[in-house]
mmCIF file of C-alpha atoms in Angstrom:
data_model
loop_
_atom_site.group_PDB
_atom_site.id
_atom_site.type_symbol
_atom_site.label_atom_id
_atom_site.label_comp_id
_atom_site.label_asym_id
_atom_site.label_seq_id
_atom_site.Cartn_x
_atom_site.Cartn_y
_atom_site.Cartn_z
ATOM 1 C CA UNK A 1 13.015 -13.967 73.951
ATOM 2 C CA UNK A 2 14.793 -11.208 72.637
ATOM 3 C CA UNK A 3 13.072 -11.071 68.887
ATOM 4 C CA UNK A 4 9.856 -9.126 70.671
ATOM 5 C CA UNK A 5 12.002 -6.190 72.826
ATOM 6 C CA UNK A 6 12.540 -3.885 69.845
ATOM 7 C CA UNK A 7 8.630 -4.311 68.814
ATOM 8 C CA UNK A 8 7.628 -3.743 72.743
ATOM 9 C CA UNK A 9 9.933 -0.568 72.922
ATOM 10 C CA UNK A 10 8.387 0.548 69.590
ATOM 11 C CA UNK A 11 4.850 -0.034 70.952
ATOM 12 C CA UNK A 12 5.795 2.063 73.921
ATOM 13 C CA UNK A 13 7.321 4.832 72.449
ATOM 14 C CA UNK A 14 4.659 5.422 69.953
ATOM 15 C CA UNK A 15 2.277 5.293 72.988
ATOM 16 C CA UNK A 16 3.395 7.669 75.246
ATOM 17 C CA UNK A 17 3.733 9.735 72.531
ATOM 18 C CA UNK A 18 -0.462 9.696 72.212
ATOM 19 C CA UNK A 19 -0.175 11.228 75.768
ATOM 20 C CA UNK A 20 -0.045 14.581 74.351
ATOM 21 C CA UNK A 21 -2.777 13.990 71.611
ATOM 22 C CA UNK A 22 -5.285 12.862 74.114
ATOM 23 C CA UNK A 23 -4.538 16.155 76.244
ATOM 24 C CA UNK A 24 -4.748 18.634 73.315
ATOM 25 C CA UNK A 25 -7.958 16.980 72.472
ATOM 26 C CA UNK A 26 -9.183 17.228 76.052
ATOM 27 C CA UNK A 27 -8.400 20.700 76.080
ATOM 28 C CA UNK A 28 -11.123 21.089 72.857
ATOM 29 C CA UNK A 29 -13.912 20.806 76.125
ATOM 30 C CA UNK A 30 -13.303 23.421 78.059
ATOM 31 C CA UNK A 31 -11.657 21.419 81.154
ATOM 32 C CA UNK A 32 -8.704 22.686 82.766
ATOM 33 C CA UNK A 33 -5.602 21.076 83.698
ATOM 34 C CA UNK A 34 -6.203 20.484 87.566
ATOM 35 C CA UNK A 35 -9.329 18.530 86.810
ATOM 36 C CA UNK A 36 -7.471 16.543 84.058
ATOM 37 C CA UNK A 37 -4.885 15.498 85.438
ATOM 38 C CA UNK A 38 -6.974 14.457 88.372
ATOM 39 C CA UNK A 39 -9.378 12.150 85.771
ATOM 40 C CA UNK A 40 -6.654 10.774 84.314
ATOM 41 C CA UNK A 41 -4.799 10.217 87.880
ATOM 42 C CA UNK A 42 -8.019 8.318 89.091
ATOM 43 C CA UNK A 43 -8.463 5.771 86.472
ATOM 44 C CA UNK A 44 -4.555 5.275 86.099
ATOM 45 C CA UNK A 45 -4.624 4.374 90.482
ATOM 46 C CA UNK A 46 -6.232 1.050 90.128
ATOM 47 C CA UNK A 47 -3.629 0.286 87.303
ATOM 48 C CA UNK A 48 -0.915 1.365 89.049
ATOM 49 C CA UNK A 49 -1.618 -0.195 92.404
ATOM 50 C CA UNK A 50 -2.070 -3.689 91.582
ATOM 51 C CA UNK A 51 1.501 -3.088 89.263
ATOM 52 C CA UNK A 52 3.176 -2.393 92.692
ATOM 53 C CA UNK A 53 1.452 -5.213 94.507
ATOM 54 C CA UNK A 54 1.987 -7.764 91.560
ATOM 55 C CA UNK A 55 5.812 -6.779 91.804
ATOM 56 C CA UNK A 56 6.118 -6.751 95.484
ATOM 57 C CA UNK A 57 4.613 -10.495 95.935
ATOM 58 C CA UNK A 58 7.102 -12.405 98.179
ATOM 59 C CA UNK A 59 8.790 -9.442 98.958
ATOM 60 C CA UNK A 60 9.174 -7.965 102.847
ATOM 61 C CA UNK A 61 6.989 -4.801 102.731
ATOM 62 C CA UNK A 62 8.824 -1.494 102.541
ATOM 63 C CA UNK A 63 10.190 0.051 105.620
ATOM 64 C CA UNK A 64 10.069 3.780 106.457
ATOM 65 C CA UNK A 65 13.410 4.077 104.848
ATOM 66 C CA UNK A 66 12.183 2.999 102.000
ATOM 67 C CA UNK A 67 9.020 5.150 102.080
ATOM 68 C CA UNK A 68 9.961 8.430 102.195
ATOM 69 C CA UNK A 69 12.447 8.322 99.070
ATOM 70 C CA UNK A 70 9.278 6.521 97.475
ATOM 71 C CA UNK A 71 7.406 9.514 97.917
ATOM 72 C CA UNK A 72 9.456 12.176 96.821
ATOM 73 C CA UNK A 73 10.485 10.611 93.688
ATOM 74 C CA UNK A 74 6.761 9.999 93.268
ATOM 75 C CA UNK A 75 5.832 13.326 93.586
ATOM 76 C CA UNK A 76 8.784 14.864 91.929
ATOM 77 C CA UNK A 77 9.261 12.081 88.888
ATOM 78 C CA UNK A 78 5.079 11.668 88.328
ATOM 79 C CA UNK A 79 3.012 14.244 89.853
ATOM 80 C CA UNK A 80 4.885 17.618 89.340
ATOM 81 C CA UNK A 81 6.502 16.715 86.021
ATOM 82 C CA UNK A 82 2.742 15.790 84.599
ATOM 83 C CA UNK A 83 1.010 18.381 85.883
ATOM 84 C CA UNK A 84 3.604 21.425 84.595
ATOM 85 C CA UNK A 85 3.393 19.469 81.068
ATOM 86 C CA UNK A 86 -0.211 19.544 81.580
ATOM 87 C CA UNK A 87 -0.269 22.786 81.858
ATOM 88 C CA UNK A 88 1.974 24.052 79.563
ATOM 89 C CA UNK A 89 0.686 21.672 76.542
ATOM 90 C CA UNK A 90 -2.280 24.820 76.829
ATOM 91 C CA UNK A 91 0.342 27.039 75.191
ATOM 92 C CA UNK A 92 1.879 25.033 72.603
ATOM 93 C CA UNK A 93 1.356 22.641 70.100
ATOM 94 C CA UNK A 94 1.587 18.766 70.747
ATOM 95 C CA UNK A 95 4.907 18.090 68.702
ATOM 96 C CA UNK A 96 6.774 21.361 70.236
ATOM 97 C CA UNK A 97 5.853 19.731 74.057
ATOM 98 C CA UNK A 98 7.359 16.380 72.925
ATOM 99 C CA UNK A 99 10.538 17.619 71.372
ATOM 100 C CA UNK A 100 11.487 19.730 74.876
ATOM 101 C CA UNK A 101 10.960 16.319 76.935
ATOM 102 C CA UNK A 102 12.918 14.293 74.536
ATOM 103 C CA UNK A 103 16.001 16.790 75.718
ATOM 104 C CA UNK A 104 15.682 14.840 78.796
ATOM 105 C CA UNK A 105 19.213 12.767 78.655
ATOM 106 C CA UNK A 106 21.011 15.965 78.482
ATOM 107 C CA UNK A 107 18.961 17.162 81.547
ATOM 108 C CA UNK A 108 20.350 13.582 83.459
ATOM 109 C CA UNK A 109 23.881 14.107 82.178
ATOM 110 C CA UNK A 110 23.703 18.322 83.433
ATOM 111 C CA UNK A 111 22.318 17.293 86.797
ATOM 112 C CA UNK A 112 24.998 13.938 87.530
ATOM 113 C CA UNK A 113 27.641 16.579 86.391
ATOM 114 C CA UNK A 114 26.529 19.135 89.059
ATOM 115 C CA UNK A 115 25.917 16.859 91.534
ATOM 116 C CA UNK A 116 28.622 13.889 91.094
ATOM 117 C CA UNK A 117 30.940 15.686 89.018
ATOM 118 C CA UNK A 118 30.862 13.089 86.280
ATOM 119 C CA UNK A 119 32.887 14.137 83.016
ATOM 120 C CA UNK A 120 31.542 15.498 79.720
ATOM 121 C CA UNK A 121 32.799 14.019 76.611
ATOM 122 C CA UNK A 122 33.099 16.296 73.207
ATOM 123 C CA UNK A 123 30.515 14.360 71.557
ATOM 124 C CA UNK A 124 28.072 14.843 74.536
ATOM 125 C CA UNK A 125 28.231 19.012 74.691
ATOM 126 C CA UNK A 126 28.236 18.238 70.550
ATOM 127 C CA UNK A 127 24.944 16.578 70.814
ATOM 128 C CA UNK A 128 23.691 18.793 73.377
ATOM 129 C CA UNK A 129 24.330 21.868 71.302
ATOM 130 C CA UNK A 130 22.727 20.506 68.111
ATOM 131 C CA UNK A 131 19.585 19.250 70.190
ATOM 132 C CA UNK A 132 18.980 22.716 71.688
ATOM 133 C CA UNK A 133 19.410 24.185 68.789
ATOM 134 C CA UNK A 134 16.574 22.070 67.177
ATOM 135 C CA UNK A 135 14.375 22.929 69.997
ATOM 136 C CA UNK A 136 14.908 26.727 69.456
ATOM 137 C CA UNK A 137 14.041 26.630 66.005
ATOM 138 C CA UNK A 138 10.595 25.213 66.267
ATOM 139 C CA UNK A 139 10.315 27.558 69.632
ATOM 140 C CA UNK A 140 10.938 30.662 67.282
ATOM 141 C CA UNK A 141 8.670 29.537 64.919
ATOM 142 C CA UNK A 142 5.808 28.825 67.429
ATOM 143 C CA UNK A 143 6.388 32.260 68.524
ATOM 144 C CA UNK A 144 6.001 33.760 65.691
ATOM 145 C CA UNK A 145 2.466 32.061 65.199
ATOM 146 C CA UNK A 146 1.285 32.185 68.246
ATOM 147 C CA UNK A 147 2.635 34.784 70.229
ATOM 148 C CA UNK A 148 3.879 34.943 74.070
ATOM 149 C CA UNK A 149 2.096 32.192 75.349
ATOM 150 C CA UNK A 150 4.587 30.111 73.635
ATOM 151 C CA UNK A 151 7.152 30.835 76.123
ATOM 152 C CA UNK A 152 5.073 30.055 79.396
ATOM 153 C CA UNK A 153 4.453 27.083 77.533
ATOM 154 C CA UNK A 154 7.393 26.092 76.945
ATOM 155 C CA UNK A 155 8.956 27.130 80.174
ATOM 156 C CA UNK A 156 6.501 24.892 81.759
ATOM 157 C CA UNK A 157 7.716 21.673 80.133
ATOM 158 C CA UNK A 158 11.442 22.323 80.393
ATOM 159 C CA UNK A 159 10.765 22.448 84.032
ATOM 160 C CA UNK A 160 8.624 18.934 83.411
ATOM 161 C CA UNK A 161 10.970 17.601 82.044
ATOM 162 C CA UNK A 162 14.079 19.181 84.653
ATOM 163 C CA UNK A 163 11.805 17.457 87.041
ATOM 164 C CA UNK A 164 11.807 14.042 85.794
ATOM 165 C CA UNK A 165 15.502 14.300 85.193
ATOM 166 C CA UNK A 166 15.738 14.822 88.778
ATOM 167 C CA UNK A 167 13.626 11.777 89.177
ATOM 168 C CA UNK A 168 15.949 9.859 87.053
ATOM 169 C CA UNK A 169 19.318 10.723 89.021
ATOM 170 C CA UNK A 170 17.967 9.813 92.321
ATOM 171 C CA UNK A 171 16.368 7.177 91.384
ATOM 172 C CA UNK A 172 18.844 4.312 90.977
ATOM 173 C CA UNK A 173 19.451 3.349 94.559
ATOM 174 C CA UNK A 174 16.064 2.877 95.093
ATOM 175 C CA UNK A 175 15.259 0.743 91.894
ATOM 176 C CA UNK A 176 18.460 -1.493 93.473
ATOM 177 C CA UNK A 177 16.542 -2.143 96.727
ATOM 178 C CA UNK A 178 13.112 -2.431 95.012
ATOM 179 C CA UNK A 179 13.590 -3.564 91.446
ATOM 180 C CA UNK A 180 12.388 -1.051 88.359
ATOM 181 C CA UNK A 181 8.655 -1.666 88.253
ATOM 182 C CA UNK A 182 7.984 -2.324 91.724
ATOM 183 C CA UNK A 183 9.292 1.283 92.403
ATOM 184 C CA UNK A 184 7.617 2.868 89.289
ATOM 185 C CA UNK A 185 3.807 1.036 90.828
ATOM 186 C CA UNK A 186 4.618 2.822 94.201
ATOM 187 C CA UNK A 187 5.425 6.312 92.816
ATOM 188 C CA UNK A 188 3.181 6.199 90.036
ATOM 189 C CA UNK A 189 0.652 5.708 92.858
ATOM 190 C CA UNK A 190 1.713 8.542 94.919
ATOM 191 C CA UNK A 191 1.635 10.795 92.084
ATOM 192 C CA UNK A 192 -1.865 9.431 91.499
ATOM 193 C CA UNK A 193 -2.955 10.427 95.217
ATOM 194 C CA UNK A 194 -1.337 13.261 94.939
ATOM 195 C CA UNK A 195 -3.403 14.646 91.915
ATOM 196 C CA UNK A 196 -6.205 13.624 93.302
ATOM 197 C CA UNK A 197 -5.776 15.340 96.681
ATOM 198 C CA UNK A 198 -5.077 18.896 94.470
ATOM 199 C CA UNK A 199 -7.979 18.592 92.860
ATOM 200 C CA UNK A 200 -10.188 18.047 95.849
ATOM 201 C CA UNK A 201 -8.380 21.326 97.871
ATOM 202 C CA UNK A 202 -8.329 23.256 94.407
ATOM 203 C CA UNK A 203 -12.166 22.305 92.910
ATOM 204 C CA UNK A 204 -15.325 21.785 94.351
ATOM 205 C CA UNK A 205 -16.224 18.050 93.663
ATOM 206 C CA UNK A 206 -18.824 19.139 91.506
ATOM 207 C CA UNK A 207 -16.525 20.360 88.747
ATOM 208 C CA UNK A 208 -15.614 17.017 87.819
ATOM 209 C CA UNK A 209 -19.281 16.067 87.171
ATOM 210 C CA UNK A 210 -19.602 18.794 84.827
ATOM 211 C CA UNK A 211 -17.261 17.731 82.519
ATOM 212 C CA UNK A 212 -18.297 16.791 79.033
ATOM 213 C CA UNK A 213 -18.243 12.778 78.347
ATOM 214 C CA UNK A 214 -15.829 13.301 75.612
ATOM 215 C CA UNK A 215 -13.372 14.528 78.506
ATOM 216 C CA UNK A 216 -13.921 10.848 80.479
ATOM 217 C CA UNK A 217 -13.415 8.512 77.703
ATOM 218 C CA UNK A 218 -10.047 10.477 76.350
ATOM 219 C CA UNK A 219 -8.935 10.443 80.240
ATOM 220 C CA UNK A 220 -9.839 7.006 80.234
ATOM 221 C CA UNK A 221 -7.893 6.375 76.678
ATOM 222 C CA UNK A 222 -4.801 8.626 78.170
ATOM 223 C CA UNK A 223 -4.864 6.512 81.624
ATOM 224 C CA UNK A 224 -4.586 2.911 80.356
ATOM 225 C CA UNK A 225 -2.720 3.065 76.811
ATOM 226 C CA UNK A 226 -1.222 6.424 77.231
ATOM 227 C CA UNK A 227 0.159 5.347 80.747
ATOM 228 C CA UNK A 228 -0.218 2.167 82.462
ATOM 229 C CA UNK A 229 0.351 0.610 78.953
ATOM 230 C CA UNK A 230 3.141 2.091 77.987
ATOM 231 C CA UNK A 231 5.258 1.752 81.001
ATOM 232 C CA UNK A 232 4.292 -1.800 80.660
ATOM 233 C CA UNK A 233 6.001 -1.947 77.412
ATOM 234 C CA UNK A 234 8.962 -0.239 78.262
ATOM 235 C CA UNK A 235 10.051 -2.596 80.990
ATOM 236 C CA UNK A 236 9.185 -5.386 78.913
ATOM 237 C CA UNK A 237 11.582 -4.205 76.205
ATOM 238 C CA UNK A 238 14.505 -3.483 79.114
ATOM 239 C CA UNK A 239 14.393 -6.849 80.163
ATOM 240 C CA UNK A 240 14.645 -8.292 76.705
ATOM 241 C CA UNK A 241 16.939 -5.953 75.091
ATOM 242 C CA UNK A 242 17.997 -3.298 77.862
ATOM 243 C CA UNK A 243 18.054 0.298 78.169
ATOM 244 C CA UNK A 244 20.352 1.436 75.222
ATOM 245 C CA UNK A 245 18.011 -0.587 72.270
ATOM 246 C CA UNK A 246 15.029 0.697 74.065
ATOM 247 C CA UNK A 247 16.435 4.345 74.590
ATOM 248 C CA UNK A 248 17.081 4.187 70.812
ATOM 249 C CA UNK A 249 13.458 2.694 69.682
ATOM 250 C CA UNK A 250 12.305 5.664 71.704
ATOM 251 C CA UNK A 251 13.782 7.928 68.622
ATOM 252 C CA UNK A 252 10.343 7.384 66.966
ATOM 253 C CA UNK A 253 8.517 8.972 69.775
ATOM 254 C CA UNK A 254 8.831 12.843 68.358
ATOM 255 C CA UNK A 255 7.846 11.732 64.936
ATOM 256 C CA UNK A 256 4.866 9.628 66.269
ATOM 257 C CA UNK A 257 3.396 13.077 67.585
ATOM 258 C CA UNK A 258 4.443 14.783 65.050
ATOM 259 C CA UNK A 259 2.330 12.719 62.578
ATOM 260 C CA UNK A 260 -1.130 12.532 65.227
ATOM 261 C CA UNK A 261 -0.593 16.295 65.588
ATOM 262 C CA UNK A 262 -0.836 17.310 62.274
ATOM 263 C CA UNK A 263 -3.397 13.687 61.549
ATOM 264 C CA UNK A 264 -5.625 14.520 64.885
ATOM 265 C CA UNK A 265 -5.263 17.790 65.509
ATOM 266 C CA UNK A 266 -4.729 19.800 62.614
ATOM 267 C CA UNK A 267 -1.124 21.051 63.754
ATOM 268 C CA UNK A 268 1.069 22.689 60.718
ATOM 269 C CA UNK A 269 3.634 20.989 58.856
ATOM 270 C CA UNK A 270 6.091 22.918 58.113
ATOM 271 C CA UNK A 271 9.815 22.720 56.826
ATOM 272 C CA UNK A 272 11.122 24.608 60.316
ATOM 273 C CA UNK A 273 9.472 21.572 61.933
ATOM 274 C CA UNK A 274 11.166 19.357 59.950
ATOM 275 C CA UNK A 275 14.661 20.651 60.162
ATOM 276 C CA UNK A 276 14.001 21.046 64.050
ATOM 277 C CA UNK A 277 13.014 17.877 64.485
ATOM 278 C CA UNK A 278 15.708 16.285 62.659
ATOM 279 C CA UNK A 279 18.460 18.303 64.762
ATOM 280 C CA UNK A 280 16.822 17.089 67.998
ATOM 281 C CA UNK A 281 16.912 13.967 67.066
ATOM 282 C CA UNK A 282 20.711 14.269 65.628
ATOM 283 C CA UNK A 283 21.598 15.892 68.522
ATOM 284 C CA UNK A 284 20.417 12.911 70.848
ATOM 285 C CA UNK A 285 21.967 10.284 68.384
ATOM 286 C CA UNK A 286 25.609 11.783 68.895
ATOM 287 C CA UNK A 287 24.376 12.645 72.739
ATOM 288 C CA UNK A 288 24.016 8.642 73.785
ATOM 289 C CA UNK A 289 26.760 7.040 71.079
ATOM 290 C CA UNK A 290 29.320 10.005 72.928
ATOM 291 C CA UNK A 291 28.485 8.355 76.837
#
């Protein structure tokens, strides 16, 4: 049972990684984020609904208690941590947007030191520096190509990614009392509603008709295998080879975009990415092997 986890966590990470891709693409039609996200909200709901019910079957329905913590990690976790990458991936380039959310374990270890006080060890703050420092040297780059915009940009998906690092703190309770992908259905599906019910207060329903088709099939393409699927895979490689192996096949994720940024959208190459990319991922090597 074991022999398919690393494969499945592979799968996954290259995956999500095409999550970016499909937006930068999108963004080639003239559509803005609020109607994006809502598209690829929409035909991610169905997906995401029967994962909650197919994980809940036998199980006593949820109770208010259990509701309301559902919700706010669903908002916080899903909704606002896609829609401020959304929106940021308008100001920088695909592999620049992955590298900031792959600094997400240091954001988990920051917040459970702030709010439980757990220790640092050396190797952690080692890792933590190298990472950032990775991240700073594509950042200076970008801005040199592209100007100020980098910086929103940017800004934007550190506080994505902050955001799902809050998700992941106050999360474990409730995956205890739910199980992992039960709880992932339900928020998923809140974030879902959630996008859907900005877009209807933000855009007249019309605007979504008036997308290109182009903009449909990639929000189709970025709902199933750059969302449903991949969480799919992920859980399948926890329960085969847990979190550490899969946290580690997720490595490849950064150079996955990397390689459909510069294949698929025409993003430079260049030697600053390289080094930066290579400290990031350093960085989170000697970040995990220090916990």
């Amino acid at each position: 049972m074991a022999r398919p986890g690393p494969g499945l966590a592979l799968a996954g990470a290259i995956a999500f990684s095409g999550k970016a891709i499909i937006v930068k693409l999108s963004y080639r039609y003239q559509v803005d984020a609020v109607t994006l996200i809502m598209l690829r909200m929409l035909f991610a709901l169905p997906l995401f609904a029967a994962m909650a019910w197919w994980a809940g079957r036998g199980r006593p329905p949820l109770s208010a208690r259990d509701w309301a913590p559902v919700a706010a990690l669903g908002f916080c976790g899903y909704y606002l941590s896609s829609f401020l990458d959304f929106v940021g991936l308008q100001y920088i380039t695909a592999s620049l947007e992955r590298l900031i959310l792959y600094l997400n374990p240091t954001m988990v270890m920051l917040f459970g030191w702030l709010l439980y006080r757990r220790p640092w060890k050396r190797a952690q703050v080692l890792g933590m520096a190298i990472s950032y420092a990775g991240v700073a040297l594509v950042f200076g780059q970008e801005v040199r190509i592209a100007g100020a915009d980098v910086a929103l940009g940017s800004a934007l998906v550190f506080a994505s990614t902050v955001s799902y690092a809050i998700y992941m703190v106050y999360s474990g309770q409730v995956v205890q009392r739910l199980g992992a992908l039960r709880l992932v259905g339900l928020a998923t599906t809140v974030a879902c509603l959630c996008c859907i019910v900005q877009f209807l207060v933000l855009r007249p329903i019309d605007v979504a008709l008036q997308v290109a088709p182009e903009v449909i099939w990639l929000s189709l393409l970025n709902a199933s295998l750059g969302t449903a699927v991949p969480v799919l895979l992920v859980m399948m490689a926890i329960e085969r080879v847990g979190a550490a192996a899969t946290a580690q096949a997720g490595m490849v994720g950064p150079l996955a975009t990397i390689f459909m940024g510069v294949w698929l959208l025409g993003e430079p190459f260049t030697a600053t990415l390289a080094a930066g990319t290579a400290l990031v991922l350093a960085g989170i090597f000697v970040f995990t092997h220090g916990r």
